[in-house]
Amino acid sequence: IFFRAWMGHLLRALWLLSFLCLVTISLPSATPGQQWFQDQELAQFMHFSICTFADCEQDSPAHDPNVFNPVFTDTDQWVRVAKSWGAKHICLTAHHTGGFALWPTNATAYSIRNTPYKNGTADVVRDFVASCHRHGVEPCFYVIPSWDSYESHDTEAVYVEKQMQMIRELLTRYGPIRRLWFDFYRFQCQPGWCPGKSFPKAWSRILRLVRELSPQTLMLPGPDGCLVAAETGNGLYPNWYYNAGPTGYACNPTPPEHPRAIYAPHESDHSIQNPGDAWFWHKGHAYLKAPDLFEHYLLTVGQGSNYILNVPP
């Protein structure tokens, strides 16, 4: 009798186990673009804009465009340096705070077109993309639509349309662009940044524009992923590739069983100009040494986050 009862419990347990094996647990998973990004592991930031020549970090209020006048720019050398230490793609500050555009945009007067460099005929974005293609590195653009000091006096409608036009130009003039780096994604307007309450509500229009023009373009920071430990070069442990609800600029990591979990790869950004956390080139600034950089590689890639290191020309 004892044996029959034991066998009955065993059979019921086996039946329950077989039933559970048929239940598929569905977790959010990476899109092809997110998988591409995570496979990259390493990227380089290229902070180069009017602040390179004005000795500033934020171009706010905006400077006189005549300040931008390099002797020359060797974008091939920039890309060779990035590739030499293992960066798989490079994010150039095509449109940084202040609003200065590194290409001859039709959206604003605050661009390379109205500088003395090459008598206004230069296009650093074009040269950068061409160098990336020559050396087998993916180009990426840093853009910050919600902080354009030069155009911040516009009405909300005019301001947003100018920002969208610049993004439209970047995605249609220079061939396929694999990634956009949206600084201050989903941030609200601040005085001197953008007019009224144009942001964050304009983000939905910008995201639709990017998806329509270039579906393969990853937006991170953006809807496709987020930052952890911003500007520190540190990752997280444990590192969940899931976010509690839609991503913002910074991650809100969560275990995958969270009811609002979405897949969201992480990145940590960092500047080689430390201590002091400078992103544009400054004469005589301290630089991190190789052992420091390797430690940050272990703290980011070694713990499952991507690492983007700023090395400004």
PDB file of C-alpha atoms in Angstrom, residues 8-306:
ATOM      1  CA  GLY A   8       1.032   7.767  -7.180  1.00  0.00           C
ATOM      2  CA  HIS A   9       2.775  10.852  -5.786  1.00  0.00           C
ATOM      3  CA  LEU A  10       5.698  10.271  -8.133  1.00  0.00           C
ATOM      4  CA  LEU A  11       3.485   9.975 -11.210  1.00  0.00           C
ATOM      5  CA  ARG A  12       1.595  13.131 -10.299  1.00  0.00           C
ATOM      6  CA  ALA A  13       4.911  14.977  -9.812  1.00  0.00           C
ATOM      7  CA  LEU A  14       6.176  13.755 -13.180  1.00  0.00           C
ATOM      8  CA  TRP A  15       2.918  14.828 -14.840  1.00  0.00           C
ATOM      9  CA  LEU A  16       3.202  18.294 -13.302  1.00  0.00           C
ATOM     10  CA  LEU A  17       6.855  18.560 -14.367  1.00  0.00           C
ATOM     11  CA  SER A  18       6.021  17.564 -17.946  1.00  0.00           C
ATOM     12  CA  PHE A  19       3.270  20.195 -18.019  1.00  0.00           C
ATOM     13  CA  LEU A  20       5.631  22.894 -16.779  1.00  0.00           C
ATOM     14  CA  CYS A  21       8.156  21.959 -19.440  1.00  0.00           C
ATOM     15  CA  LEU A  22       5.549  22.775 -22.075  1.00  0.00           C
ATOM     16  CA  VAL A  23       5.071  26.274 -20.692  1.00  0.00           C
ATOM     17  CA  THR A  24       7.264  28.754 -22.543  1.00  0.00           C
ATOM     18  CA  ILE A  25       8.490  31.699 -20.502  1.00  0.00           C
ATOM     19  CA  SER A  26       8.563  34.659 -22.865  1.00  0.00           C
ATOM     20  CA  LEU A  27      11.120  37.323 -21.961  1.00  0.00           C
ATOM     21  CA  PRO A  28      11.885  40.520 -23.891  1.00  0.00           C
ATOM     22  CA  SER A  29      14.807  39.915 -26.229  1.00  0.00           C
ATOM     23  CA  ALA A  30      17.249  42.021 -28.236  1.00  0.00           C
ATOM     24  CA  THR A  31      16.354  43.436 -31.627  1.00  0.00           C
ATOM     25  CA  PRO A  32      18.971  42.923 -34.376  1.00  0.00           C
ATOM     26  CA  GLY A  33      20.166  46.502 -33.796  1.00  0.00           C
ATOM     27  CA  GLN A  34      20.523  45.983 -30.050  1.00  0.00           C
ATOM     28  CA  GLN A  35      22.417  42.737 -30.640  1.00  0.00           C
ATOM     29  CA  TRP A  36      24.737  44.552 -33.054  1.00  0.00           C
ATOM     30  CA  PHE A  37      25.351  47.196 -30.411  1.00  0.00           C
ATOM     31  CA  GLN A  38      26.165  44.700 -27.655  1.00  0.00           C
ATOM     32  CA  ASP A  39      28.543  42.826 -29.940  1.00  0.00           C
ATOM     33  CA  GLN A  40      30.438  46.080 -30.519  1.00  0.00           C
ATOM     34  CA  GLU A  41      31.489  46.396 -26.842  1.00  0.00           C
ATOM     35  CA  LEU A  42      33.763  49.413 -27.462  1.00  0.00           C
ATOM     36  CA  ALA A  43      33.108  52.778 -29.102  1.00  0.00           C
ATOM     37  CA  GLN A  44      34.852  56.139 -29.203  1.00  0.00           C
ATOM     38  CA  PHE A  45      33.347  59.547 -28.566  1.00  0.00           C
ATOM     39  CA  MET A  46      34.725  62.362 -30.689  1.00  0.00           C
ATOM     40  CA  HIS A  47      33.948  65.697 -29.030  1.00  0.00           C
ATOM     41  CA  PHE A  48      34.869  68.275 -31.634  1.00  0.00           C
ATOM     42  CA  SER A  49      32.992  71.515 -32.121  1.00  0.00           C
ATOM     43  CA  ILE A  50      33.213  75.229 -31.419  1.00  0.00           C
ATOM     44  CA  CYS A  51      34.209  74.517 -27.787  1.00  0.00           C
ATOM     45  CA  THR A  52      37.429  72.958 -29.085  1.00  0.00           C
ATOM     46  CA  PHE A  53      38.504  76.476 -30.037  1.00  0.00           C
ATOM     47  CA  ALA A  54      36.635  78.483 -27.380  1.00  0.00           C
ATOM     48  CA  ASP A  55      38.088  76.454 -24.462  1.00  0.00           C
ATOM     49  CA  CYS A  56      34.642  75.571 -23.136  1.00  0.00           C
ATOM     50  CA  GLU A  57      32.583  72.514 -22.292  1.00  0.00           C
ATOM     51  CA  GLN A  58      29.079  73.871 -23.006  1.00  0.00           C
ATOM     52  CA  ASP A  59      28.547  76.316 -25.849  1.00  0.00           C
ATOM     53  CA  SER A  60      25.867  78.171 -23.932  1.00  0.00           C
ATOM     54  CA  PRO A  61      25.380  81.008 -24.647  1.00  0.00           C
ATOM     55  CA  ALA A  62      26.441  80.353 -28.214  1.00  0.00           C
ATOM     56  CA  HIS A  63      29.798  81.708 -29.385  1.00  0.00           C
ATOM     57  CA  ASP A  64      30.614  83.726 -32.480  1.00  0.00           C
ATOM     58  CA  PRO A  65      30.996  81.124 -35.295  1.00  0.00           C
ATOM     59  CA  ASN A  66      34.210  82.826 -36.382  1.00  0.00           C
ATOM     60  CA  VAL A  67      35.861  81.149 -33.386  1.00  0.00           C
ATOM     61  CA  PHE A  68      35.737  77.870 -35.323  1.00  0.00           C
ATOM     62  CA  ASN A  69      38.782  77.995 -37.584  1.00  0.00           C
ATOM     63  CA  PRO A  70      41.042  74.917 -37.456  1.00  0.00           C
ATOM     64  CA  VAL A  71      44.320  74.925 -39.356  1.00  0.00           C
ATOM     65  CA  PHE A  72      43.225  71.575 -40.815  1.00  0.00           C
ATOM     66  CA  THR A  73      41.250  68.481 -39.835  1.00  0.00           C
ATOM     67  CA  ASP A  74      42.604  64.992 -40.473  1.00  0.00           C
ATOM     68  CA  THR A  75      39.571  62.775 -40.003  1.00  0.00           C
ATOM     69  CA  ASP A  76      41.522  59.743 -41.251  1.00  0.00           C
ATOM     70  CA  GLN A  77      43.898  60.168 -38.313  1.00  0.00           C
ATOM     71  CA  TRP A  78      40.950  60.414 -35.914  1.00  0.00           C
ATOM     72  CA  VAL A  79      39.533  57.121 -37.149  1.00  0.00           C
ATOM     73  CA  ARG A  80      42.900  55.346 -37.165  1.00  0.00           C
ATOM     74  CA  VAL A  81      43.392  56.235 -33.506  1.00  0.00           C
ATOM     75  CA  ALA A  82      39.930  54.914 -32.608  1.00  0.00           C
ATOM     76  CA  LYS A  83      40.492  51.697 -34.515  1.00  0.00           C
ATOM     77  CA  SER A  84      43.944  51.200 -32.991  1.00  0.00           C
ATOM     78  CA  TRP A  85      42.543  50.692 -29.487  1.00  0.00           C
ATOM     79  CA  GLY A  86      39.576  48.562 -30.572  1.00  0.00           C
ATOM     80  CA  ALA A  87      36.659  50.969 -31.062  1.00  0.00           C
ATOM     81  CA  LYS A  88      34.100  49.495 -33.451  1.00  0.00           C
ATOM     82  CA  HIS A  89      32.172  52.700 -34.080  1.00  0.00           C
ATOM     83  CA  ILE A  90      32.733  56.425 -33.453  1.00  0.00           C
ATOM     84  CA  CYS A  91      30.195  59.008 -32.283  1.00  0.00           C
ATOM     85  CA  LEU A  92      31.010  62.512 -33.546  1.00  0.00           C
ATOM     86  CA  THR A  93      29.386  65.535 -31.890  1.00  0.00           C
ATOM     87  CA  ALA A  94      27.658  66.655 -35.076  1.00  0.00           C
ATOM     88  CA  HIS A  95      25.348  68.965 -33.114  1.00  0.00           C
ATOM     89  CA  HIS A  96      26.403  69.694 -29.525  1.00  0.00           C
ATOM     90  CA  THR A  97      24.960  72.018 -26.870  1.00  0.00           C
ATOM     91  CA  GLY A  98      24.737  75.541 -28.186  1.00  0.00           C
ATOM     92  CA  GLY A  99      23.540  74.262 -31.534  1.00  0.00           C
ATOM     93  CA  PHE A 100      26.670  74.564 -33.697  1.00  0.00           C
ATOM     94  CA  ALA A 101      26.419  72.188 -36.666  1.00  0.00           C
ATOM     95  CA  LEU A 102      29.552  70.565 -38.107  1.00  0.00           C
ATOM     96  CA  TRP A 103      27.946  70.356 -41.542  1.00  0.00           C
ATOM     97  CA  PRO A 104      26.505  73.088 -43.828  1.00  0.00           C
ATOM     98  CA  THR A 105      22.930  72.696 -42.667  1.00  0.00           C
ATOM     99  CA  ASN A 106      20.055  74.631 -44.184  1.00  0.00           C
ATOM    100  CA  ALA A 107      18.238  74.729 -40.836  1.00  0.00           C
ATOM    101  CA  THR A 108      20.315  77.313 -38.957  1.00  0.00           C
ATOM    102  CA  ALA A 109      22.911  79.989 -39.550  1.00  0.00           C
ATOM    103  CA  TYR A 110      24.956  78.608 -36.659  1.00  0.00           C
ATOM    104  CA  SER A 111      26.985  76.115 -38.655  1.00  0.00           C
ATOM    105  CA  ILE A 112      30.310  75.485 -40.301  1.00  0.00           C
ATOM    106  CA  ARG A 113      28.974  77.243 -43.407  1.00  0.00           C
ATOM    107  CA  ASN A 114      29.353  80.608 -41.638  1.00  0.00           C
ATOM    108  CA  THR A 115      32.881  80.130 -40.344  1.00  0.00           C
ATOM    109  CA  PRO A 116      36.212  81.157 -41.882  1.00  0.00           C
ATOM    110  CA  TYR A 117      37.279  77.496 -42.131  1.00  0.00           C
ATOM    111  CA  LYS A 118      37.811  76.749 -45.836  1.00  0.00           C
ATOM    112  CA  ASN A 119      35.850  79.937 -46.562  1.00  0.00           C
ATOM    113  CA  GLY A 120      32.655  78.282 -45.412  1.00  0.00           C
ATOM    114  CA  THR A 121      32.894  75.289 -47.783  1.00  0.00           C
ATOM    115  CA  ALA A 122      33.949  72.678 -45.201  1.00  0.00           C
ATOM    116  CA  ASP A 123      31.833  69.715 -44.099  1.00  0.00           C
ATOM    117  CA  VAL A 124      33.427  67.863 -41.164  1.00  0.00           C
ATOM    118  CA  VAL A 125      30.536  65.382 -41.012  1.00  0.00           C
ATOM    119  CA  ARG A 126      31.071  64.398 -44.656  1.00  0.00           C
ATOM    120  CA  ASP A 127      34.823  63.967 -44.150  1.00  0.00           C
ATOM    121  CA  PHE A 128      34.304  61.990 -40.937  1.00  0.00           C
ATOM    122  CA  VAL A 129      31.833  59.568 -42.509  1.00  0.00           C
ATOM    123  CA  ALA A 130      34.124  59.041 -45.512  1.00  0.00           C
ATOM    124  CA  SER A 131      37.052  58.261 -43.187  1.00  0.00           C
ATOM    125  CA  CYS A 132      34.941  55.791 -41.208  1.00  0.00           C
ATOM    126  CA  HIS A 133      34.027  53.956 -44.392  1.00  0.00           C
ATOM    127  CA  ARG A 134      37.638  53.890 -45.584  1.00  0.00           C
ATOM    128  CA  HIS A 135      38.788  52.281 -42.354  1.00  0.00           C
ATOM    129  CA  GLY A 136      35.882  49.921 -41.737  1.00  0.00           C
ATOM    130  CA  VAL A 137      34.420  51.695 -38.698  1.00  0.00           C
ATOM    131  CA  GLU A 138      30.734  52.552 -38.304  1.00  0.00           C
ATOM    132  CA  PRO A 139      29.883  56.293 -38.049  1.00  0.00           C
ATOM    133  CA  CYS A 140      27.563  57.531 -35.297  1.00  0.00           C
ATOM    134  CA  PHE A 141      26.270  61.030 -34.601  1.00  0.00           C
ATOM    135  CA  TYR A 142      25.834  62.727 -31.235  1.00  0.00           C
ATOM    136  CA  VAL A 143      22.818  65.068 -31.373  1.00  0.00           C
ATOM    137  CA  ILE A 144      21.085  67.063 -28.625  1.00  0.00           C
ATOM    138  CA  PRO A 145      17.817  68.501 -29.983  1.00  0.00           C
ATOM    139  CA  SER A 146      16.667  69.785 -26.591  1.00  0.00           C
ATOM    140  CA  TRP A 147      19.645  72.113 -26.024  1.00  0.00           C
ATOM    141  CA  ASP A 148      20.261  74.552 -28.861  1.00  0.00           C
ATOM    142  CA  SER A 149      21.104  77.875 -27.270  1.00  0.00           C
ATOM    143  CA  TYR A 150      21.458  79.653 -30.602  1.00  0.00           C
ATOM    144  CA  GLU A 151      17.881  78.835 -31.640  1.00  0.00           C
ATOM    145  CA  SER A 152      16.319  78.921 -28.165  1.00  0.00           C
ATOM    146  CA  HIS A 153      14.627  82.279 -28.920  1.00  0.00           C
ATOM    147  CA  ASP A 154      12.401  80.646 -31.565  1.00  0.00           C
ATOM    148  CA  THR A 155       8.773  79.712 -31.043  1.00  0.00           C
ATOM    149  CA  GLU A 156       8.253  76.106 -29.985  1.00  0.00           C
ATOM    150  CA  ALA A 157       6.998  75.089 -33.433  1.00  0.00           C
ATOM    151  CA  VAL A 158       9.861  76.728 -35.330  1.00  0.00           C
ATOM    152  CA  TYR A 159      12.465  75.384 -32.913  1.00  0.00           C
ATOM    153  CA  VAL A 160      11.255  71.781 -33.171  1.00  0.00           C
ATOM    154  CA  GLU A 161      11.027  71.944 -36.965  1.00  0.00           C
ATOM    155  CA  LYS A 162      14.655  73.156 -37.169  1.00  0.00           C
ATOM    156  CA  GLN A 163      15.817  70.299 -34.948  1.00  0.00           C
ATOM    157  CA  MET A 164      13.933  67.787 -37.073  1.00  0.00           C
ATOM    158  CA  GLN A 165      15.339  69.263 -40.264  1.00  0.00           C
ATOM    159  CA  MET A 166      18.894  68.851 -38.971  1.00  0.00           C
ATOM    160  CA  ILE A 167      18.264  65.209 -38.049  1.00  0.00           C
ATOM    161  CA  ARG A 168      16.661  64.692 -41.466  1.00  0.00           C
ATOM    162  CA  GLU A 169      19.791  66.052 -43.153  1.00  0.00           C
ATOM    163  CA  LEU A 170      22.122  63.855 -41.107  1.00  0.00           C
ATOM    164  CA  LEU A 171      20.163  60.732 -42.024  1.00  0.00           C
ATOM    165  CA  THR A 172      19.726  61.499 -45.734  1.00  0.00           C
ATOM    166  CA  ARG A 173      22.950  63.213 -46.821  1.00  0.00           C
ATOM    167  CA  TYR A 174      25.616  60.836 -45.538  1.00  0.00           C
ATOM    168  CA  GLY A 175      24.493  57.305 -46.298  1.00  0.00           C
ATOM    169  CA  PRO A 176      23.404  54.697 -43.743  1.00  0.00           C
ATOM    170  CA  ILE A 177      24.014  55.805 -40.145  1.00  0.00           C
ATOM    171  CA  ARG A 178      23.972  52.926 -37.685  1.00  0.00           C
ATOM    172  CA  ARG A 179      23.517  54.921 -34.486  1.00  0.00           C
ATOM    173  CA  LEU A 180      22.331  58.254 -33.047  1.00  0.00           C
ATOM    174  CA  TRP A 181      23.487  59.254 -29.554  1.00  0.00           C
ATOM    175  CA  PHE A 182      20.676  61.418 -28.125  1.00  0.00           C
ATOM    176  CA  ASP A 183      22.019  63.431 -25.216  1.00  0.00           C
ATOM    177  CA  PHE A 184      19.504  64.404 -22.507  1.00  0.00           C
ATOM    178  CA  TYR A 185      16.928  62.091 -24.047  1.00  0.00           C
ATOM    179  CA  ARG A 186      13.459  62.832 -22.579  1.00  0.00           C
ATOM    180  CA  PHE A 187      14.768  65.805 -20.541  1.00  0.00           C
ATOM    181  CA  GLN A 188      12.619  68.891 -20.144  1.00  0.00           C
ATOM    182  CA  CYS A 189      13.555  72.309 -21.503  1.00  0.00           C
ATOM    183  CA  GLN A 190      15.647  74.579 -19.316  1.00  0.00           C
ATOM    184  CA  PRO A 191      16.065  78.368 -19.725  1.00  0.00           C
ATOM    185  CA  GLY A 192      18.487  79.031 -22.565  1.00  0.00           C
ATOM    186  CA  TRP A 193      18.207  75.466 -23.888  1.00  0.00           C
ATOM    187  CA  CYS A 194      14.948  75.331 -25.798  1.00  0.00           C
ATOM    188  CA  PRO A 195      11.728  77.375 -25.828  1.00  0.00           C
ATOM    189  CA  GLY A 196       8.778  76.768 -23.537  1.00  0.00           C
ATOM    190  CA  LYS A 197       7.713  73.143 -23.185  1.00  0.00           C
ATOM    191  CA  SER A 198       8.853  72.025 -26.641  1.00  0.00           C
ATOM    192  CA  PHE A 199      10.685  69.145 -24.990  1.00  0.00           C
ATOM    193  CA  PRO A 200      10.153  66.433 -23.916  1.00  0.00           C
ATOM    194  CA  LYS A 201       6.916  66.317 -25.937  1.00  0.00           C
ATOM    195  CA  ALA A 202       8.788  66.726 -29.262  1.00  0.00           C
ATOM    196  CA  TRP A 203      10.708  63.494 -28.725  1.00  0.00           C
ATOM    197  CA  SER A 204       7.842  61.389 -30.052  1.00  0.00           C
ATOM    198  CA  ARG A 205       7.967  63.259 -33.382  1.00  0.00           C
ATOM    199  CA  ILE A 206      11.733  62.913 -33.588  1.00  0.00           C
ATOM    200  CA  LEU A 207      11.620  59.176 -32.911  1.00  0.00           C
ATOM    201  CA  ARG A 208       8.981  58.682 -35.605  1.00  0.00           C
ATOM    202  CA  LEU A 209      11.102  60.662 -38.058  1.00  0.00           C
ATOM    203  CA  VAL A 210      14.162  58.506 -37.423  1.00  0.00           C
ATOM    204  CA  ARG A 211      12.183  55.250 -37.707  1.00  0.00           C
ATOM    205  CA  GLU A 212      10.671  56.420 -41.008  1.00  0.00           C
ATOM    206  CA  LEU A 213      13.896  57.684 -42.591  1.00  0.00           C
ATOM    207  CA  SER A 214      16.323  55.089 -41.266  1.00  0.00           C
ATOM    208  CA  PRO A 215      14.748  52.052 -39.578  1.00  0.00           C
ATOM    209  CA  GLN A 216      18.155  50.431 -39.042  1.00  0.00           C
ATOM    210  CA  THR A 217      19.488  53.380 -37.000  1.00  0.00           C
ATOM    211  CA  LEU A 218      19.876  52.556 -33.309  1.00  0.00           C
ATOM    212  CA  MET A 219      18.939  55.366 -30.913  1.00  0.00           C
ATOM    213  CA  LEU A 220      20.954  54.943 -27.714  1.00  0.00           C
ATOM    214  CA  PRO A 221      20.596  56.791 -25.414  1.00  0.00           C
ATOM    215  CA  GLY A 222      17.045  56.702 -26.662  1.00  0.00           C
ATOM    216  CA  PRO A 223      14.292  54.140 -27.041  1.00  0.00           C
ATOM    217  CA  ASP A 224      16.790  51.366 -27.840  1.00  0.00           C
ATOM    218  CA  GLY A 225      18.938  51.596 -24.694  1.00  0.00           C
ATOM    219  CA  CYS A 226      20.320  53.838 -22.004  1.00  0.00           C
ATOM    220  CA  LEU A 227      23.299  54.917 -19.916  1.00  0.00           C
ATOM    221  CA  VAL A 228      24.493  53.552 -16.594  1.00  0.00           C
ATOM    222  CA  ALA A 229      26.736  55.506 -14.213  1.00  0.00           C
ATOM    223  CA  ALA A 230      26.902  58.382 -16.692  1.00  0.00           C
ATOM    224  CA  GLU A 231      30.341  59.914 -17.368  1.00  0.00           C
ATOM    225  CA  THR A 232      32.109  57.610 -14.893  1.00  0.00           C
ATOM    226  CA  GLY A 233      33.214  54.659 -17.014  1.00  0.00           C
ATOM    227  CA  ASN A 234      31.672  52.272 -14.491  1.00  0.00           C
ATOM    228  CA  GLY A 235      29.193  49.499 -15.183  1.00  0.00           C
ATOM    229  CA  LEU A 236      26.660  47.726 -12.998  1.00  0.00           C
ATOM    230  CA  TYR A 237      26.780  44.403 -11.213  1.00  0.00           C
ATOM    231  CA  PRO A 238      24.570  42.484 -11.384  1.00  0.00           C
ATOM    232  CA  ASN A 239      23.781  43.794 -14.832  1.00  0.00           C
ATOM    233  CA  TRP A 240      20.226  43.248 -16.056  1.00  0.00           C
ATOM    234  CA  TYR A 241      19.615  44.019 -19.728  1.00  0.00           C
ATOM    235  CA  TYR A 242      16.095  45.042 -18.834  1.00  0.00           C
ATOM    236  CA  ASN A 243      14.540  48.384 -18.003  1.00  0.00           C
ATOM    237  CA  ALA A 244      11.455  49.053 -15.887  1.00  0.00           C
ATOM    238  CA  GLY A 245       9.350  50.645 -18.609  1.00  0.00           C
ATOM    239  CA  PRO A 246      10.465  52.845 -21.540  1.00  0.00           C
ATOM    240  CA  THR A 247      14.076  53.985 -21.396  1.00  0.00           C
ATOM    241  CA  GLY A 248      15.185  57.490 -20.578  1.00  0.00           C
ATOM    242  CA  TYR A 249      18.650  58.984 -20.757  1.00  0.00           C
ATOM    243  CA  ALA A 250      19.660  56.936 -17.706  1.00  0.00           C
ATOM    244  CA  CYS A 251      18.728  53.300 -17.162  1.00  0.00           C
ATOM    245  CA  ASN A 252      16.267  52.033 -14.602  1.00  0.00           C
ATOM    246  CA  PRO A 253      17.464  48.406 -14.497  1.00  0.00           C
ATOM    247  CA  THR A 254      15.179  45.619 -13.384  1.00  0.00           C
ATOM    248  CA  PRO A 255      15.109  41.817 -13.357  1.00  0.00           C
ATOM    249  CA  PRO A 256      13.312  40.398 -16.425  1.00  0.00           C
ATOM    250  CA  GLU A 257      10.232  39.283 -14.495  1.00  0.00           C
ATOM    251  CA  HIS A 258       9.224  42.912 -13.847  1.00  0.00           C
ATOM    252  CA  PRO A 259       5.746  43.424 -15.402  1.00  0.00           C
ATOM    253  CA  ARG A 260       6.952  46.413 -17.467  1.00  0.00           C
ATOM    254  CA  ALA A 261      10.388  45.056 -18.353  1.00  0.00           C
ATOM    255  CA  ILE A 262      11.736  45.876 -21.812  1.00  0.00           C
ATOM    256  CA  TYR A 263      15.077  44.837 -23.288  1.00  0.00           C
ATOM    257  CA  ALA A 264      17.568  47.697 -22.951  1.00  0.00           C
ATOM    258  CA  PRO A 265      21.334  47.303 -23.440  1.00  0.00           C
ATOM    259  CA  HIS A 266      23.549  49.573 -21.362  1.00  0.00           C
ATOM    260  CA  GLU A 267      26.475  51.848 -22.080  1.00  0.00           C
ATOM    261  CA  SER A 268      28.786  53.817 -19.811  1.00  0.00           C
ATOM    262  CA  ASP A 269      30.468  56.934 -21.187  1.00  0.00           C
ATOM    263  CA  HIS A 270      33.796  58.299 -20.013  1.00  0.00           C
ATOM    264  CA  SER A 271      36.389  60.849 -21.080  1.00  0.00           C
ATOM    265  CA  ILE A 272      40.102  60.162 -21.319  1.00  0.00           C
ATOM    266  CA  GLN A 273      40.619  63.720 -19.981  1.00  0.00           C
ATOM    267  CA  ASN A 274      40.435  62.861 -16.299  1.00  0.00           C
ATOM    268  CA  PRO A 275      40.657  63.723 -13.487  1.00  0.00           C
ATOM    269  CA  GLY A 276      38.588  66.802 -14.224  1.00  0.00           C
ATOM    270  CA  ASP A 277      36.021  65.208 -16.574  1.00  0.00           C
ATOM    271  CA  ALA A 278      36.694  67.360 -19.664  1.00  0.00           C
ATOM    272  CA  TRP A 279      35.137  66.317 -22.976  1.00  0.00           C
ATOM    273  CA  PHE A 280      36.477  68.875 -25.431  1.00  0.00           C
ATOM    274  CA  TRP A 281      40.216  69.240 -25.929  1.00  0.00           C
ATOM    275  CA  HIS A 282      41.924  71.555 -23.450  1.00  0.00           C
ATOM    276  CA  LYS A 283      45.614  72.339 -23.624  1.00  0.00           C
ATOM    277  CA  GLY A 284      47.615  70.693 -20.840  1.00  0.00           C
ATOM    278  CA  HIS A 285      44.692  68.726 -19.410  1.00  0.00           C
ATOM    279  CA  ALA A 286      45.411  65.489 -17.519  1.00  0.00           C
ATOM    280  CA  TYR A 287      44.825  62.187 -19.299  1.00  0.00           C
ATOM    281  CA  LEU A 288      44.045  58.724 -17.994  1.00  0.00           C
ATOM    282  CA  LYS A 289      46.863  56.223 -18.331  1.00  0.00           C
ATOM    283  CA  ALA A 290      46.623  52.748 -19.830  1.00  0.00           C
ATOM    284  CA  PRO A 291      46.160  50.937 -16.464  1.00  0.00           C
ATOM    285  CA  ASP A 292      43.258  53.273 -15.615  1.00  0.00           C
ATOM    286  CA  LEU A 293      41.602  52.605 -18.961  1.00  0.00           C
ATOM    287  CA  PHE A 294      41.964  48.847 -18.575  1.00  0.00           C
ATOM    288  CA  GLU A 295      40.348  49.042 -15.148  1.00  0.00           C
ATOM    289  CA  HIS A 296      37.365  50.855 -16.639  1.00  0.00           C
ATOM    290  CA  TYR A 297      37.195  48.286 -19.432  1.00  0.00           C
ATOM    291  CA  LEU A 298      36.834  45.587 -16.784  1.00  0.00           C
ATOM    292  CA  LEU A 299      34.220  47.635 -14.916  1.00  0.00           C
ATOM    293  CA  THR A 300      32.096  48.065 -18.051  1.00  0.00           C
ATOM    294  CA  VAL A 301      32.610  45.430 -20.734  1.00  0.00           C
ATOM    295  CA  GLY A 302      33.796  42.999 -18.072  1.00  0.00           C
ATOM    296  CA  GLN A 303      30.420  43.346 -16.357  1.00  0.00           C
ATOM    297  CA  GLY A 304      28.247  43.309 -19.450  1.00  0.00           C
ATOM    298  CA  SER A 305      27.934  47.018 -20.366  1.00  0.00           C
ATOM    299  CA  ASN A 306      29.348  48.723 -23.438  1.00  0.00           C
TER     300      ASN A 306
END
